[in-house]
Short mmCIF file of C-alpha atoms in Angstrom, two decimals:
data_model
loop_
_atom_site.label_atom_id
_atom_site.label_comp_id
_atom_site.label_asym_id
_atom_site.label_seq_id
_atom_site.Cartn_x
_atom_site.Cartn_y
_atom_site.Cartn_z
CA MET B 1 -14.29 18.58 33.72
CA SER B 2 -13.02 15.98 36.16
CA PRO B 3 -9.68 14.42 35.24
CA SER B 4 -10.81 11.00 36.54
CA LEU B 5 -14.46 10.71 35.43
CA PHE B 6 -15.58 10.96 31.82
CA ALA B 7 -18.87 10.76 29.95
CA ILE B 8 -19.28 7.35 28.34
CA HIS B 9 -21.57 8.83 25.67
CA ASP B 10 -18.64 10.97 24.51
CA ILE B 11 -15.59 8.76 25.09
CA PRO B 12 -15.52 4.95 24.84
CA PHE B 13 -14.19 2.90 27.73
CA SER B 14 -11.21 1.03 26.33
CA HIS B 15 -7.59 0.12 26.87
CA PRO B 16 -4.38 0.35 24.80
CA GLY B 17 -3.88 -2.65 22.55
CA SER B 18 -7.58 -3.48 22.50
CA TRP B 19 -9.56 -3.47 19.28
CA PHE B 20 -12.84 -3.09 21.15
CA GLY B 21 -14.39 -0.64 23.56
CA ILE B 22 -17.52 -0.29 25.64
CA SER B 23 -19.79 2.44 24.34
CA PRO B 24 -23.40 3.30 23.46
CA VAL B 25 -22.19 4.67 20.08
CA ILE B 26 -22.87 1.85 17.63
CA ALA B 27 -22.60 3.66 14.27
CA GLU B 28 -21.93 7.13 12.92
CA GLY B 29 -24.21 9.44 14.89
CA GLU B 30 -26.18 6.50 16.35
CA VAL B 31 -26.35 6.22 20.14
CA ALA B 32 -28.07 3.18 21.67
CA ASP B 33 -29.86 3.10 25.01
CA ASP B 34 -27.53 0.37 26.29
CA LEU B 35 -23.75 0.05 26.33
CA HIS B 36 -22.30 -2.32 23.76
CA LEU B 37 -19.05 -4.15 23.21
CA VAL B 38 -18.04 -2.42 19.96
CA SER B 39 -15.22 -3.95 17.95
CA HIS B 40 -13.17 -2.22 15.26
CA GLN B 41 -11.79 -5.34 13.59
CA THR B 42 -12.90 -5.30 9.92
CA GLY B 43 -14.86 -2.10 10.60
CA LEU B 44 -17.11 -0.79 13.37
CA HIS B 45 -19.30 -3.57 14.74
CA ALA B 46 -21.55 -3.50 17.80
CA VAL B 47 -21.22 -7.16 18.78
CA LEU B 48 -22.65 -7.55 22.29
CA ARG B 49 -25.32 -5.54 24.10
CA LEU B 50 -24.82 -5.14 27.85
CA VAL B 51 -28.18 -4.69 29.59
CA PRO B 52 -28.34 -4.24 33.39
CA SER B 53 -31.45 -5.55 35.14
CA ALA B 54 -32.22 -1.99 36.27
CA PRO B 55 -32.75 -0.07 33.00
CA ARG B 56 -32.09 3.31 34.62
CA ALA B 57 -28.83 2.32 36.23
CA ALA B 58 -26.39 5.25 36.27
CA VAL B 59 -23.12 4.75 34.41
CA THR B 60 -19.81 6.26 35.50
CA ALA B 61 -16.38 5.69 33.99
CA THR B 62 -12.77 6.30 34.96
CA PRO B 63 -9.73 5.13 32.98
CA ALA B 64 -9.59 1.85 34.94
CA ARG B 65 -13.21 1.03 35.81
CA LEU B 66 -16.71 1.30 34.34
CA VAL B 67 -19.64 1.12 36.78
CA TRP B 68 -23.41 0.71 36.51
CA ALA B 69 -25.20 1.56 39.78
CA GLN B 70 -28.82 1.57 40.91
CA GLY B 71 -29.58 1.89 44.62
CA THR B 72 -27.33 -0.59 46.38
CA GLY B 73 -26.86 -2.65 43.22
CA ARG B 74 -23.61 -2.34 41.30
CA ILE B 75 -21.89 -3.81 38.22
CA GLU B 76 -18.21 -3.15 37.52
CA LEU B 77 -16.14 -3.71 34.38
CA THR B 78 -12.37 -3.49 33.92
CA TYR B 79 -9.75 -4.63 31.40
CA GLU B 80 -7.59 -7.51 32.56
CA THR B 81 -5.68 -7.59 29.25
CA PRO B 82 -6.25 -5.78 25.95
CA ASP B 83 -8.53 -8.55 24.67
CA THR B 84 -10.23 -9.51 27.95
CA VAL B 85 -12.62 -7.64 30.22
CA ARG B 86 -13.78 -8.75 33.64
CA LEU B 87 -17.24 -7.94 34.98
CA ARG B 88 -18.73 -8.50 38.42
CA GLY B 89 -22.07 -7.63 39.96
CA ALA B 90 -23.88 -7.56 43.28
CA GLY B 91 -27.51 -6.60 43.69
CA LEU B 92 -27.81 -6.00 39.97
CA GLY B 93 -28.09 -8.49 37.14
CA LEU B 94 -26.73 -8.23 33.60
CA ALA B 95 -27.73 -9.67 30.24
CA VAL B 96 -24.90 -10.11 27.72
CA LEU B 97 -26.80 -10.33 24.45
CA ALA B 98 -25.93 -10.62 20.78
CA ALA B 99 -26.52 -7.14 19.38
CA ALA B 100 -27.84 -8.55 16.10
CA PRO B 101 -30.90 -10.75 16.70
CA THR B 102 -30.87 -12.40 13.26
CA LEU B 103 -28.31 -14.97 12.14
CA THR B 104 -27.95 -15.73 8.42
CA PRO B 105 -25.33 -17.76 6.57
CA PHE B 106 -23.37 -14.53 6.07
CA SER B 107 -24.24 -12.20 8.95
CA GLY B 108 -25.15 -12.06 12.60
CA THR B 109 -23.88 -13.76 15.73
CA TYR B 110 -24.11 -17.44 16.71
CA LEU B 111 -24.03 -18.65 20.33
CA TYR B 112 -23.08 -22.06 21.68
CA ARG B 113 -21.91 -23.66 24.92
CA ASP B 114 -18.41 -25.10 24.61
CA PRO B 115 -18.39 -28.62 26.12
CA VAL B 116 -14.62 -28.36 26.65
CA ASP B 117 -14.81 -25.83 29.47
CA GLY B 118 -18.49 -24.87 29.79
CA ALA B 119 -17.91 -21.35 28.47
CA HIS B 120 -20.50 -19.62 26.29
CA VAL B 121 -19.10 -18.48 22.94
CA PHE B 122 -20.51 -15.93 20.50
CA THR B 123 -19.07 -16.13 16.98
CA ASP B 124 -19.61 -12.97 14.95
CA TYR B 125 -19.70 -12.65 11.17
CA GLY B 126 -19.09 -8.90 11.25
CA THR B 127 -15.68 -9.07 12.90
CA GLY B 128 -14.83 -12.68 12.12
CA ARG B 129 -13.92 -13.07 15.81
CA ARG B 130 -15.13 -15.01 18.83
CA TYR B 131 -16.41 -13.59 22.11
CA ARG B 132 -16.15 -16.08 24.96
CA VAL B 133 -18.07 -15.55 28.19
CA THR B 134 -16.64 -17.55 31.09
CA VAL B 135 -18.65 -17.58 34.30
CA LEU B 136 -16.28 -17.25 37.27
CA GLY B 137 -18.92 -16.99 39.98
CA GLY B 138 -22.70 -16.98 40.34
CA ASP B 139 -25.38 -18.50 38.16
CA ALA B 140 -26.03 -17.80 34.49
CA ASP B 141 -29.07 -18.45 32.32
CA VAL B 142 -28.25 -19.06 28.65
CA ARG B 143 -30.76 -18.17 25.95
CA GLY B 144 -30.74 -19.03 22.27
CA ALA B 145 -27.72 -21.35 22.31
CA GLU B 146 -27.33 -23.06 18.90
CA ALA B 147 -30.40 -21.21 17.59
CA LEU B 148 -30.54 -20.21 13.92
CA GLY B 149 -32.49 -17.42 12.28
CA THR B 150 -33.94 -14.76 14.57
CA ALA B 151 -33.58 -15.46 18.28
CA ASP B 152 -32.79 -13.86 21.62
CA ARG B 153 -29.20 -15.04 22.19
CA GLY B 154 -27.34 -14.27 25.38
CA VAL B 155 -25.97 -15.03 28.81
CA VAL B 156 -28.05 -13.62 31.67
CA LEU B 157 -26.66 -13.12 35.16
CA GLY B 158 -28.98 -12.70 38.16
CA ALA B 159 -28.70 -10.27 41.05
CA GLY B 160 -25.58 -12.04 42.20
CA PRO B 161 -23.02 -11.79 43.39
CA TRP B 162 -21.55 -12.97 40.10
CA GLU B 163 -18.43 -12.53 37.98
CA ILE B 164 -17.58 -13.23 34.33
CA ALA B 165 -14.77 -12.72 31.83
CA VAL B 166 -15.39 -11.74 28.19
CA GLU B 167 -12.64 -12.27 25.60
CA GLU B 168 -12.29 -11.27 21.95
CA TYR B 169 -10.06 -13.58 19.90
CA ALA B 170 -9.60 -15.33 16.56
CA GLY B 171 -9.68 -19.08 16.08
CA GLU B 172 -9.24 -21.11 19.23
CA ARG B 173 -7.46 -20.57 22.54
CA PRO B 174 -7.11 -22.53 25.77
CA PRO B 175 -9.87 -22.26 28.40
CA TYR B 176 -9.82 -18.95 30.25
CA ARG B 177 -8.11 -18.82 33.63
CA PRO B 178 -7.99 -15.55 35.58
CA ALA B 179 -4.48 -14.22 36.04
CA LEU B 180 -5.56 -11.59 38.58
CA GLY B 181 -8.32 -10.96 41.05
CA PHE B 182 -10.83 -8.33 39.96
CA ASP B 183 -9.52 -5.62 42.29
CA GLU B 184 -5.97 -6.42 41.23
CA ALA B 185 -6.99 -6.00 37.59
CA VAL B 186 -8.48 -2.58 38.36
CA LYS B 187 -5.35 -1.55 40.23
CA ALA B 188 -3.10 -2.72 37.40
CA ALA B 189 -5.14 -0.83 34.78
CA HIS B 190 -5.05 2.30 36.93
CA GLU B 191 -1.28 2.03 37.30
CA ARG B 192 -0.82 1.58 33.55
CA PHE B 193 -2.85 4.66 32.77
CA THR B 194 -1.18 6.75 35.47
CA ALA B 195 2.25 5.81 34.13
CA PHE B 196 1.19 6.85 30.63
CA ALA B 197 -0.29 10.17 31.77
CA ASP B 198 2.80 10.91 33.85
CA ALA B 199 4.97 10.23 30.80
CA VAL B 200 3.10 12.29 28.20
CA ALA B 201 1.90 15.09 30.49
CA PRO B 202 4.28 15.32 33.48
CA TRP B 203 3.84 19.10 33.42
CA ARG B 204 0.08 19.03 34.06
CA ASP B 205 -1.25 21.17 36.90
CA ALA B 206 -4.39 23.06 37.88
CA SER B 207 -4.00 25.38 34.88
CA THR B 208 -4.34 22.43 32.46
CA PRO B 209 -7.40 20.63 33.84
CA ALA B 210 -8.08 18.61 30.68
CA ALA B 211 -4.58 17.14 30.33
CA GLU B 212 -5.32 13.85 32.07
CA LEU B 213 -8.48 13.28 30.06
CA ALA B 214 -6.61 14.13 26.85
CA ALA B 215 -4.03 11.50 27.81
CA TYR B 216 -6.84 8.99 28.36
CA VAL B 217 -8.31 9.68 24.91
CA LEU B 218 -4.93 8.82 23.34
CA TRP B 219 -4.23 5.88 25.64
CA SER B 220 -7.61 4.25 25.15
CA ALA B 221 -7.65 4.73 21.34
CA THR B 222 -4.37 2.83 20.86
CA VAL B 223 -4.60 -0.58 19.18
CA ALA B 224 -2.15 -3.44 18.78
CA PRO B 225 -0.73 -4.35 15.34
CA ALA B 226 -3.32 -6.33 13.37
CA GLY B 227 -4.47 -6.57 9.77
CA PHE B 228 -3.07 -3.62 7.81
CA VAL B 229 -2.06 -1.85 11.02
CA THR B 230 1.63 -2.77 11.10
CA ARG B 231 2.54 -1.07 14.38
CA PRO B 232 0.88 0.02 17.63
CA ALA B 233 -1.40 2.77 16.37
CA VAL B 234 -3.50 5.55 17.83
CA LEU B 235 -6.76 5.48 15.91
CA MET B 236 -8.46 8.82 15.40
CA SER B 237 -11.28 7.46 17.53
CA LYS B 238 -12.82 4.26 18.83
CA HIS B 239 -16.13 5.62 17.59
CA TRP B 240 -16.79 5.60 13.83
CA MET B 241 -13.64 7.53 12.87
CA ASP B 242 -11.65 4.37 13.57
CA LYS B 243 -8.78 4.91 11.13
CA VAL B 244 -5.37 6.54 10.87
CA TRP B 245 -5.39 9.31 8.25
CA SER B 246 -2.14 10.41 6.71
CA TRP B 247 -1.88 13.76 8.42
CA ASP B 248 -3.83 13.18 11.64
CA HIS B 249 -1.08 10.81 12.79
CA CYS B 250 1.49 13.63 12.84
CA PHE B 251 -0.29 15.46 15.66
CA ASN B 252 -0.55 12.31 17.74
CA ALA B 253 3.15 11.67 17.21
CA LEU B 254 3.99 15.19 18.40
CA ALA B 255 1.89 14.81 21.55
CA LEU B 256 3.50 11.45 22.36
CA ALA B 257 7.10 12.30 21.48
CA ALA B 258 8.41 13.50 24.83
CA GLY B 259 6.80 10.80 26.95
CA ASP B 260 6.66 7.76 24.65
CA PRO B 261 9.11 8.32 21.77
CA GLU B 262 8.81 4.76 20.47
CA LEU B 263 5.03 5.02 20.15
CA ALA B 264 5.49 8.44 18.53
CA ARG B 265 7.86 6.96 15.92
CA ASP B 266 5.35 4.20 15.25
CA GLN B 267 2.68 6.78 14.41
CA ILE B 268 4.92 8.25 11.72
CA GLY B 269 6.19 4.89 10.52
CA LEU B 270 2.77 3.26 10.20
CA VAL B 271 1.66 5.49 7.34
CA PHE B 272 5.01 5.28 5.54
CA ASP B 273 4.87 1.47 5.82
CA HIS B 274 2.14 1.70 3.16
CA GLN B 275 3.90 4.18 0.89
CA ALA B 276 3.15 3.44 -2.78
CA ASP B 277 5.82 2.93 -5.43
CA SER B 278 5.03 6.44 -6.69
CA GLY B 279 6.00 7.87 -3.30
CA ALA B 280 2.37 8.70 -2.43
CA LEU B 281 1.09 8.00 1.04
CA PRO B 282 -2.32 6.39 1.46
CA ASP B 283 -5.31 8.49 2.41
CA SER B 284 -6.08 6.28 5.41
CA ILE B 285 -5.34 2.96 7.06
CA THR B 286 -7.43 0.80 9.33
CA HIS B 287 -7.68 -2.84 10.32
CA SER B 288 -8.93 -4.22 7.01
CA GLU B 289 -8.41 -1.53 4.38
CA VAL B 290 -5.85 0.88 3.00
CA LEU B 291 -7.26 3.63 0.77
CA TYR B 292 -5.19 5.25 -1.99
CA ASN B 293 -7.93 7.15 -3.85
CA PHE B 294 -6.86 10.41 -2.18
CA VAL B 295 -3.80 11.59 -0.29
CA LYS B 296 -3.34 14.04 2.58
CA PRO B 297 -1.26 17.24 2.80
CA PRO B 298 2.54 16.95 3.14
CA ILE B 299 2.89 18.27 6.68
CA HIS B 300 5.41 15.53 7.49
CA GLY B 301 8.49 17.71 7.06
CA TRP B 302 6.94 20.22 9.46
CA ALA B 303 6.17 17.43 11.93
CA LEU B 304 9.53 15.69 11.66
CA ALA B 305 11.32 18.99 12.27
CA ARG B 306 9.60 19.03 15.67
CA LEU B 307 10.53 15.41 16.28
CA GLY B 308 14.24 15.99 15.74
CA GLY B 309 14.23 15.54 11.97
CA PRO B 310 14.41 12.41 9.77
CA ARG B 311 17.26 10.94 11.82
CA ASP B 312 17.70 7.62 10.04
CA PRO B 313 18.26 6.89 6.35
CA GLU B 314 14.96 5.04 5.95
CA THR B 315 12.88 7.95 7.26
CA TYR B 316 14.85 10.40 5.11
CA ASP B 317 14.33 8.26 2.01
CA ARG B 318 10.62 7.91 2.68
CA LEU B 319 10.21 11.66 3.18
CA ALA B 320 12.19 12.34 0.00
CA ARG B 321 9.99 9.98 -2.04
CA TRP B 322 6.84 11.58 -0.60
CA THR B 323 8.16 15.02 -1.56
CA GLU B 324 9.14 13.92 -5.07
CA PHE B 325 5.63 12.55 -5.56
CA TRP B 326 4.21 16.06 -5.20
CA LEU B 327 6.86 17.64 -7.41
CA THR B 328 6.42 15.12 -10.22
CA ALA B 329 3.01 13.40 -10.24
CA ARG B 330 1.24 16.50 -8.93
CA ARG B 331 2.90 19.17 -11.04
CA ALA B 332 1.50 19.97 -14.49
CA PRO B 333 3.92 20.44 -17.43
CA GLY B 334 5.51 23.89 -17.31
CA GLU B 335 4.22 24.56 -13.79
CA GLU B 336 6.40 25.16 -10.76
CA LEU B 337 3.54 24.80 -8.27
CA PRO B 338 2.03 21.40 -7.40
CA HIS B 339 -1.72 20.90 -7.18
CA TYR B 340 -4.40 19.08 -5.27
CA GLN B 341 -6.89 16.95 -7.21
CA HIS B 342 -9.68 17.34 -4.65
CA GLY B 343 -10.30 19.02 -1.31
CA ASN B 344 -9.80 15.64 0.36
CA ASP B 345 -6.12 15.79 -0.63
CA SER B 346 -5.73 18.91 1.51
CA GLY B 347 -7.47 17.39 4.54
CA TRP B 348 -9.95 20.31 4.30
CA ASP B 349 -12.42 18.22 2.31
CA ASN B 350 -15.17 20.78 1.58
CA ALA B 351 -13.45 24.10 2.34
CA THR B 352 -14.69 27.01 0.24
CA LEU B 353 -11.26 27.25 -1.42
CA PHE B 354 -12.40 24.29 -3.55
CA ASP B 355 -15.79 25.70 -4.57
CA ALA B 356 -14.48 27.28 -7.78
CA GLY B 357 -12.36 24.27 -8.72
CA ARG B 358 -11.26 21.00 -7.20
CA VAL B 359 -7.98 20.59 -9.13
CA VAL B 360 -6.09 23.54 -7.75
CA GLN B 361 -2.72 25.01 -6.87
CA ALA B 362 -3.37 25.96 -3.25
CA PRO B 363 -1.05 28.15 -1.17
CA ASP B 364 -1.00 25.81 1.81
CA LEU B 365 0.35 22.96 -0.33
CA ALA B 366 3.30 24.98 -1.55
CA ALA B 367 4.00 26.22 1.98
CA PHE B 368 4.10 22.70 3.43
CA LEU B 369 6.40 21.50 0.65
CA ILE B 370 8.79 24.41 1.18
CA LEU B 371 9.17 23.31 4.81
CA GLN B 372 9.58 19.70 3.70
CA LEU B 373 12.26 20.62 1.20
CA ARG B 374 14.09 22.56 3.93
CA GLU B 375 13.95 19.52 6.20
CA LEU B 376 15.49 17.40 3.43
CA GLY B 377 18.26 19.96 2.94
CA TRP B 378 17.13 20.78 -0.60
CA ALA B 379 17.57 24.55 -0.24
CA GLU B 380 17.66 25.50 -3.90
CA ARG B 381 14.40 23.71 -4.65
CA ALA B 382 12.81 25.25 -1.54
CA ASP B 383 13.86 28.73 -2.65
CA ARG B 384 12.46 28.16 -6.13
CA LEU B 385 9.12 26.96 -4.78
CA ARG B 386 8.88 29.85 -2.34
CA ALA B 387 9.51 32.29 -5.20
CA ALA B 388 6.74 30.63 -7.23
CA LEU B 389 4.35 30.77 -4.29
CA LEU B 390 4.85 34.50 -3.85
CA GLU B 391 4.89 35.25 -7.58
CA ARG B 392 1.87 33.18 -8.64
CA LEU B 393 -0.36 32.99 -5.55
CA TRP B 394 0.25 36.29 -3.69
CA ASP B 395 -1.60 39.22 -5.27
CA GLY B 396 -0.19 41.87 -2.96
CA GLU B 397 -3.08 41.68 -0.51
CA ARG B 398 -3.94 38.01 -0.15
CA PHE B 399 -3.06 34.50 -1.24
CA VAL B 400 -5.20 33.07 -4.04
CA ALA B 401 -5.86 29.63 -5.46
CA ARG B 402 -5.03 28.93 -9.10
CA SER B 403 -6.19 26.45 -11.70
CA PRO B 404 -3.21 24.64 -13.27
CA SER B 405 -5.33 24.16 -16.41
CA THR B 406 -6.63 27.70 -17.06
CA GLY B 407 -4.43 29.91 -14.89
CA GLY B 408 -7.54 31.47 -13.38
CA THR B 409 -7.33 32.55 -9.74
CA TRP B 410 -9.80 33.07 -6.91
CA SER B 411 -10.03 33.63 -3.18
CA THR B 412 -12.63 33.05 -0.48
CA HIS B 413 -12.86 33.63 3.25
CA SER B 414 -11.51 30.16 4.06
CA LEU B 415 -8.81 30.01 6.74
CA LEU B 416 -6.95 27.69 4.37
CA PHE B 417 -5.84 30.72 2.33
CA LEU B 418 -3.99 31.93 5.45
CA MET B 419 -2.16 28.66 6.09
CA PRO B 420 1.11 29.92 4.49
CA ILE B 421 1.71 31.56 7.87
CA VAL B 422 3.13 28.11 8.69
CA LEU B 423 6.25 29.30 6.87
CA GLY B 424 6.93 31.63 9.80
CA GLU B 425 10.19 33.51 9.35
CA GLU B 426 10.36 32.33 5.70
CA LEU B 427 7.69 34.89 4.78
CA PRO B 428 8.41 38.55 4.07
CA ALA B 429 7.38 40.59 7.11
CA ALA B 430 4.78 42.53 5.14
CA VAL B 431 3.12 39.29 4.04
CA SER B 432 3.07 37.72 7.50
CA ASP B 433 1.65 40.96 8.96
CA ILE B 434 -1.26 40.86 6.51
CA LEU B 435 -1.84 37.16 7.20
CA ALA B 436 -1.82 37.76 10.97
CA ALA B 437 -4.43 40.52 10.63
CA ARG B 438 -6.63 38.27 8.51
CA ILE B 439 -6.19 35.36 10.92
CA ARG B 440 -7.43 37.59 13.75
CA ALA B 441 -10.67 38.11 11.79
CA HIS B 442 -11.27 34.32 12.05
CA LEU B 443 -10.72 34.27 15.81
CA THR B 444 -13.97 33.87 17.74
CA GLU B 445 -14.36 33.62 21.50
CA HIS B 446 -13.58 29.90 21.14
CA GLY B 447 -10.89 29.74 18.49
CA LEU B 448 -10.11 29.92 14.77
CA ALA B 449 -13.15 29.46 12.54
CA THR B 450 -12.24 27.66 9.32
CA GLU B 451 -14.53 30.00 7.38
CA ARG B 452 -14.67 33.63 8.49
CA PRO B 453 -17.83 33.97 10.59
CA ASP B 454 -19.19 36.90 8.55
CA SER B 455 -18.84 34.95 5.30
CA THR B 456 -22.04 34.12 3.41
CA HIS B 457 -20.66 30.57 3.10
CA TYR B 458 -20.16 30.09 6.85
CA GLU B 459 -21.93 27.00 8.23
CA ALA B 460 -22.05 26.29 11.97
CA ASP B 461 -21.77 22.51 11.42
CA GLY B 462 -20.27 22.71 7.96
CA TYR B 463 -17.16 20.60 8.53
CA TRP B 464 -14.38 22.78 7.02
CA ARG B 465 -16.76 25.64 6.24
CA GLY B 466 -16.85 27.20 9.70
CA PRO B 467 -16.09 24.93 12.68
CA ILE B 468 -12.91 25.12 14.73
CA TRP B 469 -10.49 22.25 14.13
CA ALA B 470 -7.41 21.12 16.05
CA PRO B 471 -4.86 20.74 13.20
CA SER B 472 -5.43 24.17 11.68
CA THR B 473 -5.13 25.64 15.17
CA VAL B 474 -1.79 23.97 15.90
CA LEU B 475 -0.28 24.75 12.49
CA ILE B 476 -1.32 28.39 12.53
CA GLU B 477 -0.36 28.92 16.17
CA ASP B 478 3.12 27.58 15.41
CA GLY B 479 3.49 29.68 12.28
CA LEU B 480 2.36 32.86 14.00
CA ARG B 481 4.87 32.32 16.77
CA ARG B 482 7.76 31.75 14.34
CA ALA B 483 6.69 34.76 12.28
CA GLY B 484 6.99 37.01 15.34
CA HIS B 485 3.30 37.29 16.21
CA ALA B 486 3.62 35.73 19.66
CA GLU B 487 0.78 37.68 21.25
CA LEU B 488 -1.75 36.46 18.69
CA ALA B 489 -0.32 32.94 18.92
CA ASP B 490 -0.82 33.05 22.70
CA GLU B 491 -4.42 34.09 22.19
CA VAL B 492 -5.09 31.30 19.69
CA SER B 493 -3.55 28.74 22.07
CA ALA B 494 -5.44 30.00 25.13
CA ARG B 495 -8.82 30.02 23.43
CA PHE B 496 -8.42 26.52 22.00
CA ARG B 497 -7.25 25.12 25.33
CA ALA B 498 -10.22 26.72 27.10
CA LEU B 499 -12.51 25.27 24.43
CA CYS B 500 -11.26 21.73 25.08
CA GLU B 501 -11.52 22.22 28.84
CA ARG B 502 -15.14 23.22 28.41
CA SER B 503 -16.31 21.06 25.48
CA GLY B 504 -14.00 18.05 25.43
CA PHE B 505 -12.15 16.56 22.48
CA ALA B 506 -14.66 16.59 19.65
CA GLU B 507 -13.71 16.18 16.01
CA ASN B 508 -14.52 19.87 15.56
CA PHE B 509 -16.44 22.64 17.32
CA ASP B 510 -19.09 25.24 16.55
CA ALA B 511 -17.04 28.42 16.21
CA ARG B 512 -19.78 30.63 17.66
CA THR B 513 -21.04 28.51 20.57
CA GLY B 514 -18.05 26.25 21.29
CA ALA B 515 -20.25 23.14 21.22
CA GLY B 516 -18.53 19.89 20.25
CA LEU B 517 -19.51 18.46 16.85
CA ARG B 518 -19.36 15.07 15.14
CA ASP B 519 -17.12 12.41 16.74
CA ARG B 520 -16.63 13.35 20.40
CA ALA B 521 -13.46 11.40 21.20
CA TYR B 522 -11.03 12.52 18.53
CA THR B 523 -7.38 11.90 19.25
CA TRP B 524 -5.85 14.72 17.21
CA THR B 525 -7.97 17.15 19.24
CA ALA B 526 -6.64 15.64 22.47
CA SER B 527 -3.12 15.75 21.03
CA ALA B 528 -3.52 19.41 20.01
CA TYR B 529 -4.52 20.23 23.58
CA LEU B 530 -1.47 18.40 24.95
CA ILE B 531 0.87 20.07 22.43
CA LEU B 532 -0.42 23.57 23.18
CA ALA B 533 -0.70 23.03 26.93
CA ALA B 534 2.83 21.64 27.24
CA ALA B 535 4.24 24.58 25.29
CA HIS B 536 2.22 27.04 27.39
CA ILE B 537 3.51 25.54 30.65
CA GLN B 538 7.06 25.57 29.30
CA ARG B 539 6.83 29.25 28.36
CA ARG B 540 5.29 30.14 31.72
CA ARG B 541 7.97 28.34 33.70
CA ARG B 542 10.71 29.82 31.56
#
């Protein structure tokens, strides 16, 4: 895997601060033949289709430049600013077309020529934004201007040479004037990315060949504050997983902390900016929605401990309120252990732990809260919860799940039952030894399967019923190491890093084959690689 080139079908071409990217992925699991300008304002919207005059033109991408090439013909695209891309071509034409051919009073894209400056402007109902095409050189043929209904709308450039700028913006803005030459814009974008990669992965070397690409995945998925996004935010992806979920963000913060501490703090702060009066955090946040119908697991104490703790009173208060939410709203009368209401609350949506009951006292939840209570300095409450965990959910051989309504217990071959290893040195040695042995049974050639591979419930592409995931890997690797199982932790780290180097930064991976599954440009996967690789290099150099 080259650190400079990447596959545009897997990773969008984008830039920090931008709410759009260039990609053939136009919906969940839907890959178009042509690249599109895909915006994430008000949702995922393929707004413009970019069609080169040679339909078989090869596409290559680096962090600073996207290129179509066929024979001696070439089209190049780069970001001048987060909301403006520049394109130029020679020997190859390009049609910039409205992706939706039909315009209705409530949907589609309208095109007109602005008499103020001669630019061609698409206005899109999906995003509620404008997309202005300014011709800087060469001739352009405009089709479907001011047309209603179904029409072929677009700006068509000939073989050239030609150059245009395309902007995404709201309302009105002054006529476009280039601030840089095209080559200067490419150079500036390259320098911005290099500075970011040098900051977050200064340790990278030949033994960490995916580090630069991991940095690009984070860099390119960052958006500027807009809508409900109150701070610069690293989306989980600029494909269809274009949100910030309330545990994913912790891994991105950890990967960013050493090189860009302000951006790392923003990842933590963004979710807490939307904390409910009850203390609950939202399930997810994106440009135009905040969802509160579920929550996510309380790994924030664990994460903040690795970020130097809740250093300021506001962060401490927010963490305290989040903890109290679990110990009040999510604890049944007479019960010491809190419960999830659905698998979604755990982040392991469909794990087999939840097959026998959705409302459940799960061992991972108690373990995370024990760490959170420790981080708050609430030792007595942490001790009491740890005692309840071991008394109610440890049967002498394994952790079980328990119904807070009936008291019934059960266990499956889900890796989630082994997550209390995150307690590390807090666990009795005999318990951590058993957990480590059971964790090893989940370890395939490629990493930790979320359902044991010999389980009758194992599914190769079953989401949390088999595939390898980044967050479970990082949490368990850390817990194993703190529990004294460094050799197994090293093995878990090495296999996951090798998996990313071979298969990229997918949302999850087939545990048996290592193939990437679902969204292929997932930031917490890239962050997990950076976290594990940085720690590996540090141990090696030490």
